[in-house]
Tab-separated table of C-alpha atoms in Angstrom:
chain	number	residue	atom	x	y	z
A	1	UNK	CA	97.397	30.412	110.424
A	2	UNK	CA	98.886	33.519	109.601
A	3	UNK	CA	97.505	35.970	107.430
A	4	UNK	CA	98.071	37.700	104.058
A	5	UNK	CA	101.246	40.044	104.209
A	6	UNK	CA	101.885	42.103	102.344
A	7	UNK	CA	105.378	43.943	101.111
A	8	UNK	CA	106.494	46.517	101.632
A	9	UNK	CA	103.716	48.696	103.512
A	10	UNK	CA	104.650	51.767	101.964
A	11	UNK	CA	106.643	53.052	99.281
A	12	UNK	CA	108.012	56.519	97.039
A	13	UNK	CA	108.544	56.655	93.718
A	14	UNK	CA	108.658	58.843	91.181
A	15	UNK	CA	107.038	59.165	87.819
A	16	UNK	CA	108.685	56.833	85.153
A	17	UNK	CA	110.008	54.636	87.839
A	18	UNK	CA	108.718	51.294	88.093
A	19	UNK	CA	108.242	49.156	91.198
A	20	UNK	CA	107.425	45.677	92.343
A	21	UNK	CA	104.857	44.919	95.459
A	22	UNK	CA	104.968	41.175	96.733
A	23	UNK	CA	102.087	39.282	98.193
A	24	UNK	CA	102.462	35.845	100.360
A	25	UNK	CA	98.743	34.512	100.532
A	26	UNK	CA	97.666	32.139	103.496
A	27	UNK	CA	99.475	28.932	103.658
A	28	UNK	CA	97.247	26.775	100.758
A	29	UNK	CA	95.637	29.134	99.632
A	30	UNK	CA	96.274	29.166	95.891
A	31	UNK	CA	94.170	31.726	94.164
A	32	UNK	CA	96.305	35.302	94.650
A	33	UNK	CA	93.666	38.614	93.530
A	34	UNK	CA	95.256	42.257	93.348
A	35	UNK	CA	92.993	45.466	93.592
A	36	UNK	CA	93.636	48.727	93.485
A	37	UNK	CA	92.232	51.621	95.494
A	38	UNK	CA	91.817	55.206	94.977
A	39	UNK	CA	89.628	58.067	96.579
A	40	UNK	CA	88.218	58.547	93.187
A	41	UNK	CA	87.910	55.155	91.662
A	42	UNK	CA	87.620	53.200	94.905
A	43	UNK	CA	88.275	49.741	94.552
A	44	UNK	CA	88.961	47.910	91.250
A	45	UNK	CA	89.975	44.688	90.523
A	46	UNK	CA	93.643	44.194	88.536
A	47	UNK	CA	94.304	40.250	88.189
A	48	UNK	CA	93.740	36.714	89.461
A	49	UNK	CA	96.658	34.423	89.777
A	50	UNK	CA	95.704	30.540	90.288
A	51	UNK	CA	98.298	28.126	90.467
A	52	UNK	CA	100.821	30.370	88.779
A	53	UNK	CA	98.728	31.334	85.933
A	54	UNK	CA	96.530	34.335	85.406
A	55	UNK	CA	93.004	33.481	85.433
A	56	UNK	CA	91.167	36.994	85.428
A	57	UNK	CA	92.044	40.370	84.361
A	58	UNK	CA	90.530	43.730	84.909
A	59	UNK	CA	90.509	46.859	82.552
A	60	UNK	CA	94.018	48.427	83.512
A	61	UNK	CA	96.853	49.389	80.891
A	62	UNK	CA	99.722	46.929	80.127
A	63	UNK	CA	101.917	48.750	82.821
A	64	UNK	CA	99.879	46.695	85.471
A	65	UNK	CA	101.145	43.182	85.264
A	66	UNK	CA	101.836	40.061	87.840
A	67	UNK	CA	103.012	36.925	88.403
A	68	UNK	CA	102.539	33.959	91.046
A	69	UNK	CA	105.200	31.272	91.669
A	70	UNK	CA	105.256	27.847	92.306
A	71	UNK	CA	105.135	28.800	96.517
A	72	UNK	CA	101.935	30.388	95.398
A	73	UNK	CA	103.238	34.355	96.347
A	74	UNK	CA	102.559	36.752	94.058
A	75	UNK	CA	104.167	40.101	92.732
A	76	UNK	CA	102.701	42.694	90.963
A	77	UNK	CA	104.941	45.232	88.575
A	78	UNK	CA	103.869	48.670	87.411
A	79	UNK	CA	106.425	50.194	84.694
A	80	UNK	CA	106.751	53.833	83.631
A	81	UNK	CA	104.632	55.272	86.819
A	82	UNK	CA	102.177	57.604	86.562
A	83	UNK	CA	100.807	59.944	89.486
A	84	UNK	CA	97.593	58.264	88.797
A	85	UNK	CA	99.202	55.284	90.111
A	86	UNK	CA	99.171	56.334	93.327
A	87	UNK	CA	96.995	54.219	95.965
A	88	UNK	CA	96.573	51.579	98.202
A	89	UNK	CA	97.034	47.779	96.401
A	90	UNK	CA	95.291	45.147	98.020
A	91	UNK	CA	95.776	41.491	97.930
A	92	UNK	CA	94.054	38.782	98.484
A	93	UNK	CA	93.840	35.153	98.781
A	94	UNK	CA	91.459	32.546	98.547
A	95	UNK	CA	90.102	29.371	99.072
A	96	UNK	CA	85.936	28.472	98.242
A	97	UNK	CA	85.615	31.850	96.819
A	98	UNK	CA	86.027	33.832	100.203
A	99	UNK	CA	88.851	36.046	99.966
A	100	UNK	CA	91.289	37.331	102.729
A	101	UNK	CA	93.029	40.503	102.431
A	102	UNK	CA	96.285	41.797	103.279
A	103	UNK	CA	96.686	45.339	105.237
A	104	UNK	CA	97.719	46.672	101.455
A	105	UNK	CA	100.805	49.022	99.467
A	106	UNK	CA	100.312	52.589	99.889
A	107	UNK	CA	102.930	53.855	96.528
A	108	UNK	CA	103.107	57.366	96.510
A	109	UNK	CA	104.157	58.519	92.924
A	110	UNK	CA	105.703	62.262	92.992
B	1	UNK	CA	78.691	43.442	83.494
B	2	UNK	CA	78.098	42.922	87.180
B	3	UNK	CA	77.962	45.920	89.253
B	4	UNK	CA	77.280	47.352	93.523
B	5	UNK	CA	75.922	50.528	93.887
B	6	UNK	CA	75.676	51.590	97.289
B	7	UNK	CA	73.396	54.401	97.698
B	8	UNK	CA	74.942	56.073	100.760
B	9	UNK	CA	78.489	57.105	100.591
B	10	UNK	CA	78.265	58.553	104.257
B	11	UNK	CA	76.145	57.580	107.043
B	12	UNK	CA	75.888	58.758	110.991
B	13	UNK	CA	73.989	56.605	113.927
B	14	UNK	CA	74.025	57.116	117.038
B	15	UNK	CA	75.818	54.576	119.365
B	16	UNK	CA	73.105	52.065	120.236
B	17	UNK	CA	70.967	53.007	117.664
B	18	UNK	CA	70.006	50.686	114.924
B	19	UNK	CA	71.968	50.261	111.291
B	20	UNK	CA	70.807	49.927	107.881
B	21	UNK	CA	73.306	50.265	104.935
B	22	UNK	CA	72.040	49.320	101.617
B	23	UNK	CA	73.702	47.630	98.733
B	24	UNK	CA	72.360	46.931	95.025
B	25	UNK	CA	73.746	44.804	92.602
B	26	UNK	CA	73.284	43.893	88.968
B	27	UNK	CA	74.317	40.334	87.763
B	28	UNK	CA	72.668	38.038	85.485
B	29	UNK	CA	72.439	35.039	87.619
B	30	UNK	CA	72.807	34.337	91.606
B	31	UNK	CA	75.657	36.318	92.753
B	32	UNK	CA	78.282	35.332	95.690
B	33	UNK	CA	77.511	38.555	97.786
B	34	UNK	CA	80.059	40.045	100.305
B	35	UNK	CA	80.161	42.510	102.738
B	36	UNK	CA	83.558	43.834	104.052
B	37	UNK	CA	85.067	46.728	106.625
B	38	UNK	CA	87.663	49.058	106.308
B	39	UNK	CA	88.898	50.877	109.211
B	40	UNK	CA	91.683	53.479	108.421
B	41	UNK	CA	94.998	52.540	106.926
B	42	UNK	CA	93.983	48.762	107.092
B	43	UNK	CA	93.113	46.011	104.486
B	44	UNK	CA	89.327	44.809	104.082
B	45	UNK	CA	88.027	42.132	106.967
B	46	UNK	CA	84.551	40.133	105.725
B	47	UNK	CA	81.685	40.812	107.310
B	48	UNK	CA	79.926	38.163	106.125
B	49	UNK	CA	79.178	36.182	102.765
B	50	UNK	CA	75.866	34.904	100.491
B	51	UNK	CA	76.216	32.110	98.642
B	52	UNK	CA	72.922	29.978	98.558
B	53	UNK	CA	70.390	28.886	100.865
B	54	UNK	CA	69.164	30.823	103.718
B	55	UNK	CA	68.554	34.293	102.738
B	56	UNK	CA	69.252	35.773	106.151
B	57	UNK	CA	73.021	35.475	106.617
B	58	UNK	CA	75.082	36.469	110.385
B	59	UNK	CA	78.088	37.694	110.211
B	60	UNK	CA	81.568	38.037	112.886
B	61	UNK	CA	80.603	41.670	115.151
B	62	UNK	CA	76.692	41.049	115.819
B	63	UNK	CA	76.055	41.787	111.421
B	64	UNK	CA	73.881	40.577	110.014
B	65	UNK	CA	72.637	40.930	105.707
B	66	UNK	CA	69.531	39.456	103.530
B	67	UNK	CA	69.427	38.512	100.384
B	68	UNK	CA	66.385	39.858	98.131
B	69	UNK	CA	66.211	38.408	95.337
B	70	UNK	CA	63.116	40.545	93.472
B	71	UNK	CA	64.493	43.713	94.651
B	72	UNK	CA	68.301	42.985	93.846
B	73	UNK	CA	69.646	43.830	97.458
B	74	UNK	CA	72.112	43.004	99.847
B	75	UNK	CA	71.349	45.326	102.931
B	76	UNK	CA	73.753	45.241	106.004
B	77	UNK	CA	72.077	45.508	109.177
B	78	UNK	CA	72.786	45.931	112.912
B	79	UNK	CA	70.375	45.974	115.867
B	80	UNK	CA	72.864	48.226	118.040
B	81	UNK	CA	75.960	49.792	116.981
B	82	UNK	CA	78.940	50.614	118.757
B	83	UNK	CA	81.596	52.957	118.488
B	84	UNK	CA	83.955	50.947	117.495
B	85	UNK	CA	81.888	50.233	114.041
B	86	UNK	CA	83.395	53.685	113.018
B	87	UNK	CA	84.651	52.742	109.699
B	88	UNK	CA	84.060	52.259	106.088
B	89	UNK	CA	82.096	49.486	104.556
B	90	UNK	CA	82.350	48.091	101.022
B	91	UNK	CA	79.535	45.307	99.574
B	92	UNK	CA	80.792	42.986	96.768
B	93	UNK	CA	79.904	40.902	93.901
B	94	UNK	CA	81.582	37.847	92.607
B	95	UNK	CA	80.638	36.039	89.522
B	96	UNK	CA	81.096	32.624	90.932
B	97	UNK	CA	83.045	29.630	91.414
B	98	UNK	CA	83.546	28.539	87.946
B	99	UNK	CA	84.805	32.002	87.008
B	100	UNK	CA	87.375	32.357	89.415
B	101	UNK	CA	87.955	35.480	92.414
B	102	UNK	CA	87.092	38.696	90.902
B	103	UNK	CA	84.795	40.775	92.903
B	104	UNK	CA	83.481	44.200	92.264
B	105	UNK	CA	83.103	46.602	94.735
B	106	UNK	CA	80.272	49.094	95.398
B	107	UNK	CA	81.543	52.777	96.258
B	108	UNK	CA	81.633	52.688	99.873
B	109	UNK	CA	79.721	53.571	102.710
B	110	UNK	CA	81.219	55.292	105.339
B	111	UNK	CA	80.018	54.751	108.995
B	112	UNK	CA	80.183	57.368	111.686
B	113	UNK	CA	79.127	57.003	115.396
B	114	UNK	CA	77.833	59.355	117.347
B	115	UNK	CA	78.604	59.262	120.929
């Protein structure tokens, strides 16, 4: 099976931009999770998609939002981009509450 | 609110030598306990996983963790490591099946190997 990818690997943006990351879990997997990490924060949890609805959400402004489609691949959106936004963004899919992880986003915010 | 603390944010062994890296957690009832590595530029791969049952868990790469209970610890351990455990390592909490995939993370502990 393959894994989680992840697209694009990397990306530049500057503030007030905003940008869209895409995530295509494991084939039947249909819970989709999106974290965020940061030297200073570390990890943190943003949302849980399950069968195209979001099931969990973490503390993070309304910038920060996602979606899952009927294929079960997610996106995630940030508007108005901060330099705080920059990081690596993780996802991850699931099945029996193990979750596999893609190699990341690395968004660079100048 | 669940939360990981892991005590040691940077560790060094000596290859062959023996590892301990320690996790804590708060959580009201049984956890689903994780541990996962990070080498550099890469996503997280799982270690290994507590659900139930046996309180001694084995993990992929020789790891192996144990659940205690009393003393609210997850601690990673390996008998002999090898260079090529060079890397960071992250313990995790999840609140459970009914509530969906949403773990939280302890800081990091990150592994270096001594020749």
């Amino acid at each position: 099976k393959a894994g989680v990818t992840q697209t694009p690997r990397y990306l530049i943006k500057t503030r007030g931009q905003q940008v869209t990351l895409s995530c295509s879990p494991i084939s039947g997997h249909r819970s989709v999770s999106w974290y965020q990490q940061t030297p200073g924060q570390g990890l943190q949890f943003l949302f849980e998609y399950f069968s195209e609805t979001q099931r969990n959400k973490g503390n993070f402004p309304g910038r920060f939002s996602g979606r899952q489609f009927s294929n079960s691949r997610s996106e995630m959106n940030v508007s108005t981009l901060e330099l705080g936004d920059s990081a690596l963004y993780l996802c991850a899919s699931s099945a029996l509450n193990e979750q596999f992880f893609g190699p990341g986003t690395r968004l660079t915010v100048l | 609110a669940q939360s990981v603390t892991q005590p040691d944010i940077h560790i060094t062994v000596s290859e062959g030598a023996s590892l301990e890296l320690r996790c804590n957690y708060s959580y009201g009832a049984t956890p689903y306990l994780f541990w996962y590595v990070q080498s550099p530029g890469q996503g997280l791969q799982l270690l290994l996983k507590y659900f139930s049952g046996d309180t001694l868990v084995q993990g992929i790469k020789g790891f192996e963790a144990e659940f205690k209970r009393s003393q609210s610890s997850f601690n990673l351990r390996k008998p002999s490591v090898h260079w090529s455990d060079a890397a960071e390592y992250f313990c995790a909490v999840d609140s459970g099946e009914n509530a969906g995939n949403m773990l939280t993370f302890g800081g990091g502990t990150r592994l270096m190997v001594k020749p």
